[in-house]
Amino acid sequence: MYERVRELAVEGSIYGYYHPAAQGVQNHICVLPCGGIFEHPIYKWTVSDLKYYVKYHAGDQPVDSMFNGFVFKGYSVEKGRYMHPLHAAFGQQANRQDWEQWTESLFAPDTNLKALYALADDSPLDVWVSIPYPFIDDKVFGELHGSALYFDTTERRFAAISWWIDQFIARWHAESYLSQKLHFRGFLWQRESINEYDDELVKRTNAYIRTKGFLSLWLPYYASYGTTNWKDFNFDVAAYHTNYYGNTMYDYQWVNAVSYSASYYNTGIQMIYGKGPIYNGTHHLDHFNLGLPEYQGYMKHSFIVYQFPNQTMKTIYSENIVDYIRIYMFIKGLYTKIPYPNMVY
């Protein structure tokens, strides 16, 4: 497969990326992970956490806008209980109480949605939230509509998802003042690939979201099942994760190939700037550099979603202000190529 990726990389991009104007959504949105398996995860984002995302800071003062939208991605609401499919092996699967607590967490005082509201100005920020994943299991999820619910069929799993979506929408409408500064766009499907046993569930979920007047978002790993026919699953918006980290077997050509595929299949691109053993010191520069017009052109021609694994914009601002400035410049379309030692393009 890697050889085919190299072949795609030299074919180039045709700028056929998904563009946010197609659905009227804002560009340059950022994923905010809530909970997780790592030490000291953030369960609720405060004003102090979010201010470096919402506004570009210089001298610790806000001087311009930064990201235009946010995805609240719920991994867990408390340690050891997980709503994300890849984390369940590290603890227990979330039940109805956890799903309800996820909604409560999103609307909690002074955090998450309300912290964003406090920071937003006259230009509303886009908001997306993740749907808890219904693991196939013979354990009781909880009581729903007067009877115990198990996730042993697509019908029962969909019953839980549609119930949760309705509960969230009702809460959003109940706290209608939030819409003055926040524009709720829709829901994120948590899993980054589509298992075959989820085919029908995903289609039904996304169709249901449309009946409610909202959009469905998917952030898949490149080349995972469903990425080439993502529209067949009724998703409205998708953006490929490049799978490029710097300290794995895949070099920068992987970003080129993923960009070509994204332009061909009309998706957006995810910008990754992570911290940890698999991330080298220049992987984020490759993501930025290759988005320029002389390379793959996604900086100005694509819907872009940003992720910062194992770090936050607050830590980037305090520990690496130069990269904080580069992120801002990329968002604004003002970024210029940054060379580094041994760079080959």
Short mmCIF file of C-alpha atoms in Angstrom, two decimals:
data_model
loop_
_atom_site.label_atom_id
_atom_site.label_comp_id
_atom_site.label_asym_id
_atom_site.label_seq_id
_atom_site.Cartn_x
_atom_site.Cartn_y
_atom_site.Cartn_z
CA MET A 1 0.00 0.00 0.00
CA TYR A 2 2.81 2.40 0.81
CA GLU A 3 4.15 2.13 -2.76
CA ARG A 4 0.72 3.07 -4.07
CA VAL A 5 0.75 6.05 -1.72
CA ARG A 6 4.05 7.16 -3.26
CA GLU A 7 2.52 6.86 -6.74
CA LEU A 8 -0.46 8.99 -5.70
CA ALA A 9 1.83 11.55 -4.12
CA VAL A 10 3.52 12.44 -7.39
CA GLU A 11 0.24 12.77 -9.28
CA GLY A 12 -0.59 15.98 -7.45
CA SER A 13 -3.70 17.63 -6.12
CA ILE A 14 -6.49 18.99 -8.29
CA TYR A 15 -7.98 21.22 -5.55
CA GLY A 16 -11.16 19.22 -5.41
CA TYR A 17 -11.26 19.35 -1.63
CA TYR A 18 -14.47 19.74 0.29
CA HIS A 19 -14.93 23.45 0.91
CA PRO A 20 -17.01 24.72 3.85
CA ALA A 21 -19.02 27.02 1.61
CA ALA A 22 -20.76 23.90 0.30
CA GLN A 23 -22.68 23.55 3.58
CA GLY A 24 -22.33 27.07 4.91
CA VAL A 25 -20.09 25.95 7.76
CA GLN A 26 -17.05 27.80 9.02
CA ASN A 27 -13.52 26.70 8.23
CA HIS A 28 -10.52 26.07 10.49
CA ILE A 29 -12.17 24.18 13.32
CA CYS A 30 -10.42 22.49 16.22
CA VAL A 31 -11.10 19.23 18.07
CA LEU A 32 -11.36 19.53 21.86
CA PRO A 33 -10.90 16.08 23.46
CA CYS A 34 -12.94 15.61 26.63
CA GLY A 35 -11.64 12.88 28.94
CA GLY A 36 -9.47 9.99 27.80
CA ILE A 37 -7.02 7.36 28.98
CA PHE A 38 -3.94 9.53 29.45
CA GLU A 39 -2.85 11.19 32.65
CA HIS A 40 -4.70 14.38 33.63
CA PRO A 41 -7.20 14.57 30.74
CA ILE A 42 -9.39 17.64 30.42
CA TYR A 43 -13.02 16.72 31.09
CA LYS A 44 -14.35 20.26 31.01
CA TRP A 45 -12.71 23.12 29.12
CA THR A 46 -12.60 26.43 30.98
CA VAL A 47 -12.24 30.01 29.76
CA SER A 48 -8.59 29.87 30.78
CA ASP A 49 -8.07 26.76 28.63
CA LEU A 50 -9.99 28.00 25.62
CA LYS A 51 -8.93 31.61 25.35
CA TYR A 52 -5.83 30.71 23.30
CA TYR A 53 -8.05 28.82 20.84
CA VAL A 54 -10.75 31.44 20.40
CA LYS A 55 -8.44 34.44 20.19
CA TYR A 56 -4.89 34.87 18.94
CA HIS A 57 -2.82 36.17 21.84
CA ALA A 58 0.29 38.35 21.77
CA GLY A 59 1.86 39.49 24.99
CA ASP A 60 -0.89 37.44 26.67
CA GLN A 61 -3.50 39.79 25.25
CA PRO A 62 -6.16 38.83 22.67
CA VAL A 63 -5.48 40.66 19.42
CA ASP A 64 -7.32 38.70 16.70
CA SER A 65 -9.60 35.74 16.09
CA MET A 66 -8.16 32.22 15.97
CA PHE A 67 -10.23 29.06 15.31
CA ASN A 68 -13.72 29.56 13.92
CA GLY A 69 -15.31 26.41 15.29
CA PHE A 70 -14.88 23.56 17.72
CA VAL A 71 -15.66 19.87 18.01
CA PHE A 72 -16.29 18.59 21.53
CA LYS A 73 -15.15 14.98 21.28
CA GLY A 74 -16.24 12.94 24.29
CA TYR A 75 -13.94 10.11 25.29
CA SER A 76 -15.16 9.81 28.88
CA VAL A 77 -16.96 11.79 31.55
CA GLU A 78 -15.09 10.13 34.38
CA LYS A 79 -12.01 7.94 34.70
CA GLY A 80 -12.45 4.35 33.62
CA ARG A 81 -15.76 4.70 31.73
CA TYR A 82 -15.47 5.32 28.00
CA MET A 83 -17.78 6.51 25.24
CA HIS A 84 -15.08 6.16 22.56
CA PRO A 85 -14.76 2.69 20.95
CA LEU A 86 -10.95 2.57 21.02
CA HIS A 87 -10.75 3.28 24.73
CA ALA A 88 -13.26 0.76 26.09
CA ALA A 89 -10.58 -1.91 26.54
CA PHE A 90 -8.94 0.30 29.17
CA GLY A 91 -12.00 0.37 31.41
CA GLN A 92 -15.76 -0.05 31.28
CA GLN A 93 -18.15 0.80 28.51
CA ALA A 94 -20.29 3.86 29.06
CA ASN A 95 -23.91 3.32 30.06
CA ARG A 96 -27.02 5.50 29.97
CA GLN A 97 -25.88 7.46 33.03
CA ASP A 98 -22.58 8.30 31.29
CA TRP A 99 -24.39 9.37 28.13
CA GLU A 100 -26.61 11.67 30.17
CA GLN A 101 -23.60 12.98 32.05
CA TRP A 102 -21.94 13.79 28.70
CA THR A 103 -24.82 16.10 27.87
CA GLU A 104 -24.68 17.66 31.34
CA SER A 105 -20.93 18.14 30.97
CA LEU A 106 -21.34 19.98 27.68
CA PHE A 107 -23.78 22.44 29.29
CA ALA A 108 -22.05 22.66 32.68
CA PRO A 109 -21.67 26.16 34.20
CA ASP A 110 -18.57 28.13 33.19
CA THR A 111 -17.11 25.30 31.06
CA ASN A 112 -17.31 23.75 27.58
CA LEU A 113 -20.18 25.38 25.64
CA LYS A 114 -20.67 28.14 28.21
CA ALA A 115 -16.94 28.89 28.33
CA LEU A 116 -16.96 29.25 24.56
CA TYR A 117 -19.97 31.52 24.80
CA ALA A 118 -18.14 33.73 27.27
CA LEU A 119 -15.21 34.10 24.87
CA ALA A 120 -17.12 34.55 21.62
CA ASP A 121 -17.82 37.97 20.17
CA ASP A 122 -20.22 39.19 17.49
CA SER A 123 -19.04 36.51 15.03
CA PRO A 124 -20.64 33.24 16.21
CA LEU A 125 -18.42 30.19 16.59
CA ASP A 126 -19.42 26.88 15.01
CA VAL A 127 -19.94 23.99 17.41
CA TRP A 128 -20.07 20.24 16.83
CA VAL A 129 -20.45 17.50 19.45
CA SER A 130 -19.67 13.78 19.32
CA ILE A 131 -22.28 11.06 19.64
CA PRO A 132 -21.46 8.41 22.28
CA TYR A 133 -20.69 5.11 20.59
CA PRO A 134 -23.05 2.18 21.33
CA PHE A 135 -20.76 -0.82 21.76
CA ILE A 136 -22.20 -4.14 20.65
CA ASP A 137 -22.62 -5.92 23.95
CA ASP A 138 -24.95 -8.12 25.98
CA LYS A 139 -24.75 -5.93 29.07
CA VAL A 140 -27.67 -3.70 29.97
CA PHE A 141 -27.11 -0.14 28.75
CA GLY A 142 -29.92 1.13 30.92
CA GLU A 143 -33.66 1.54 30.84
CA LEU A 144 -35.13 3.28 27.81
CA HIS A 145 -38.83 3.77 27.11
CA GLY A 146 -39.76 1.59 30.05
CA SER A 147 -37.60 -1.46 29.40
CA ALA A 148 -33.98 -2.59 29.72
CA LEU A 149 -31.94 -1.87 26.59
CA TYR A 150 -29.19 -4.11 25.24
CA PHE A 151 -26.95 -3.22 22.29
CA ASP A 152 -27.42 -6.54 20.52
CA THR A 153 -29.15 -5.26 17.36
CA THR A 154 -28.86 -2.27 15.07
CA GLU A 155 -32.41 -1.28 15.96
CA ARG A 156 -31.65 -1.11 19.67
CA ARG A 157 -28.36 0.70 19.18
CA PHE A 158 -30.11 3.26 16.98
CA ALA A 159 -32.81 3.69 19.61
CA ALA A 160 -30.16 4.82 22.09
CA ILE A 161 -28.44 7.15 19.61
CA SER A 162 -31.68 8.81 18.46
CA TRP A 163 -32.75 9.21 22.11
CA TRP A 164 -29.45 10.89 22.98
CA ILE A 165 -29.57 13.18 19.94
CA ASP A 166 -33.10 14.25 20.90
CA GLN A 167 -32.01 14.89 24.49
CA PHE A 168 -29.09 17.03 23.36
CA ILE A 169 -31.17 19.05 20.88
CA ALA A 170 -33.84 19.65 23.53
CA ARG A 171 -31.19 20.91 25.93
CA TRP A 172 -29.69 23.15 23.25
CA HIS A 173 -33.08 24.72 22.56
CA ALA A 174 -33.75 25.08 26.30
CA GLU A 175 -30.57 27.15 26.65
CA SER A 176 -31.36 29.23 23.59
CA TYR A 177 -29.23 32.20 24.63
CA LEU A 178 -26.16 30.18 23.58
CA SER A 179 -27.20 30.54 19.94
CA GLN A 180 -26.49 34.27 20.14
CA LYS A 181 -22.76 33.53 19.97
CA LEU A 182 -22.55 29.82 19.12
CA HIS A 183 -23.87 28.17 15.98
CA PHE A 184 -24.57 24.49 16.60
CA ARG A 185 -23.85 22.73 13.31
CA GLY A 186 -24.27 19.06 14.10
CA PHE A 187 -22.85 15.79 15.34
CA LEU A 188 -19.58 13.92 15.00
CA TRP A 189 -19.57 10.15 14.46
CA GLN A 190 -16.93 8.99 16.93
CA ARG A 191 -15.34 6.02 15.19
CA GLU A 192 -12.58 6.88 12.69
CA SER A 193 -13.40 3.87 10.50
CA ILE A 194 -16.72 2.24 9.70
CA ASN A 195 -16.97 -1.37 10.79
CA GLU A 196 -19.17 -3.39 8.49
CA TYR A 197 -21.60 -4.14 11.34
CA ASP A 198 -22.03 -0.37 11.74
CA ASP A 199 -22.97 0.33 8.10
CA GLU A 200 -26.70 0.53 8.59
CA LEU A 201 -26.40 2.21 11.98
CA VAL A 202 -24.27 5.03 10.57
CA LYS A 203 -26.62 5.58 7.63
CA ARG A 204 -29.69 5.67 9.86
CA THR A 205 -28.00 7.97 12.37
CA ASN A 206 -26.93 10.49 9.74
CA ALA A 207 -30.32 10.40 8.04
CA TYR A 208 -31.94 11.06 11.42
CA ILE A 209 -29.62 14.01 12.05
CA ARG A 210 -30.74 15.53 8.75
CA THR A 211 -34.40 15.24 9.73
CA LYS A 212 -33.53 17.37 12.76
CA GLY A 213 -32.00 20.06 10.56
CA PHE A 214 -28.36 19.47 11.48
CA LEU A 215 -25.24 18.10 9.78
CA SER A 216 -23.12 15.00 10.33
CA LEU A 217 -19.32 15.16 10.53
CA TRP A 218 -16.77 12.36 10.16
CA LEU A 219 -13.01 12.54 10.82
CA PRO A 220 -11.69 9.23 9.45
CA TYR A 221 -8.19 7.89 9.28
CA TYR A 222 -7.02 7.85 5.67
CA ALA A 223 -7.58 4.49 3.96
CA SER A 224 -9.86 3.15 6.68
CA TYR A 225 -13.06 1.39 5.65
CA GLY A 226 -15.58 3.82 4.22
CA THR A 227 -13.26 6.70 3.37
CA THR A 228 -13.65 6.48 -0.40
CA ASN A 229 -17.45 6.18 -0.29
CA TRP A 230 -18.11 8.37 2.74
CA LYS A 231 -21.09 10.06 1.13
CA ASP A 232 -22.85 6.69 0.84
CA PHE A 233 -23.07 6.72 4.65
CA ASN A 234 -25.03 10.01 4.54
CA PHE A 235 -22.21 12.08 6.04
CA ASP A 236 -22.40 15.76 5.15
CA VAL A 237 -18.79 16.68 5.95
CA ALA A 238 -15.61 14.60 6.20
CA ALA A 239 -11.91 15.39 6.67
CA TYR A 240 -9.09 12.85 6.33
CA HIS A 241 -6.57 12.24 9.10
CA THR A 242 -3.21 11.96 7.32
CA ASN A 243 -1.77 9.17 9.56
CA TYR A 244 1.54 11.03 9.43
CA TYR A 245 3.42 11.55 12.72
CA GLY A 246 7.11 11.73 11.81
CA ASN A 247 8.45 8.84 13.90
CA THR A 248 6.78 6.00 12.03
CA MET A 249 7.65 4.27 8.76
CA TYR A 250 5.66 6.78 6.69
CA ASP A 251 7.45 9.90 5.46
CA TYR A 252 6.07 13.27 4.31
CA GLN A 253 4.90 11.72 1.01
CA TRP A 254 2.02 10.28 2.96
CA VAL A 255 0.65 13.80 3.42
CA ASN A 256 0.91 14.40 -0.32
CA ALA A 257 -0.94 11.19 -1.10
CA VAL A 258 -3.67 11.79 1.44
CA SER A 259 -4.11 15.30 0.04
CA TYR A 260 -4.51 13.93 -3.46
CA SER A 261 -7.06 11.41 -2.23
CA ALA A 262 -8.92 14.11 -0.29
CA SER A 263 -9.12 16.28 -3.40
CA TYR A 264 -10.34 13.33 -5.46
CA TYR A 265 -12.99 12.20 -2.98
CA ASN A 266 -14.00 15.74 -2.00
CA THR A 267 -13.06 15.68 1.69
CA GLY A 268 -11.24 18.09 3.94
CA ILE A 269 -7.85 17.61 5.62
CA GLN A 270 -6.86 17.28 9.26
CA MET A 271 -3.83 19.18 10.52
CA ILE A 272 -1.99 17.23 13.22
CA TYR A 273 0.48 18.68 15.72
CA GLY A 274 1.07 16.11 18.44
CA LYS A 275 3.38 15.51 21.33
CA GLY A 276 4.80 12.13 22.36
CA PRO A 277 6.97 9.21 21.16
CA ILE A 278 5.42 8.82 17.70
CA TYR A 279 5.68 12.54 16.86
CA ASN A 280 8.95 14.02 15.66
CA GLY A 281 9.88 17.69 15.85
CA THR A 282 8.95 18.59 12.28
CA HIS A 283 5.79 16.62 11.42
CA HIS A 284 3.63 19.71 11.96
CA LEU A 285 5.86 21.76 9.64
CA ASP A 286 5.32 19.16 6.92
CA HIS A 287 1.57 19.49 7.41
CA PHE A 288 1.82 23.29 7.14
CA ASN A 289 4.38 23.45 4.31
CA LEU A 290 2.58 20.96 2.09
CA GLY A 291 -0.64 22.94 2.36
CA LEU A 292 0.88 25.85 0.44
CA PRO A 293 -0.20 26.63 -3.15
CA GLU A 294 3.08 25.35 -4.62
CA TYR A 295 2.39 21.92 -3.09
CA GLN A 296 -1.10 20.59 -2.29
CA GLY A 297 -2.92 23.88 -1.81
CA TYR A 298 -5.20 22.89 1.02
CA MET A 299 -4.35 25.94 3.12
CA LYS A 300 -6.74 28.08 1.08
CA HIS A 301 -8.80 25.52 -0.81
CA SER A 302 -9.94 22.98 1.78
CA PHE A 303 -11.98 22.53 4.90
CA ILE A 304 -9.40 22.02 7.67
CA VAL A 305 -9.75 20.42 11.10
CA TYR A 306 -6.95 20.78 13.66
CA GLN A 307 -5.94 18.29 16.34
CA PHE A 308 -3.25 18.72 19.00
CA PRO A 309 -2.77 15.30 20.62
CA ASN A 310 -1.30 15.29 24.14
CA GLN A 311 -1.03 19.08 24.30
CA THR A 312 -3.19 22.20 24.18
CA MET A 313 -2.92 25.61 22.62
CA LYS A 314 -2.31 26.94 26.11
CA THR A 315 0.82 24.80 26.46
CA ILE A 316 1.94 25.56 22.89
CA TYR A 317 1.58 29.28 23.62
CA SER A 318 3.61 29.03 26.82
CA GLU A 319 6.23 26.51 25.63
CA ASN A 320 6.57 27.16 21.89
CA ILE A 321 5.27 30.59 20.97
CA VAL A 322 6.85 30.36 17.49
CA ASP A 323 4.62 27.42 16.58
CA TYR A 324 1.62 29.19 18.07
CA ILE A 325 2.29 32.07 15.67
CA ARG A 326 2.71 29.64 12.75
CA ILE A 327 -0.66 28.04 13.47
CA TYR A 328 -2.28 31.47 13.49
CA MET A 329 -0.59 32.42 10.21
CA PHE A 330 -1.80 29.19 8.59
CA ILE A 331 -5.37 29.80 9.71
CA LYS A 332 -5.23 33.28 8.20
CA GLY A 333 -3.68 32.03 4.94
CA LEU A 334 -0.49 34.01 5.56
CA TYR A 335 1.86 31.14 6.32
CA THR A 336 5.05 30.82 4.26
CA LYS A 337 7.30 27.80 3.92
CA ILE A 338 9.48 26.97 6.92
CA PRO A 339 12.62 24.94 6.03
CA TYR A 340 14.29 22.64 8.53
CA PRO A 341 17.51 20.55 8.47
CA ASN A 342 17.48 17.62 6.02
CA MET A 343 14.18 18.66 4.47
CA VAL A 344 13.98 17.09 0.99
CA TYR A 345 11.18 19.04 -0.72
#
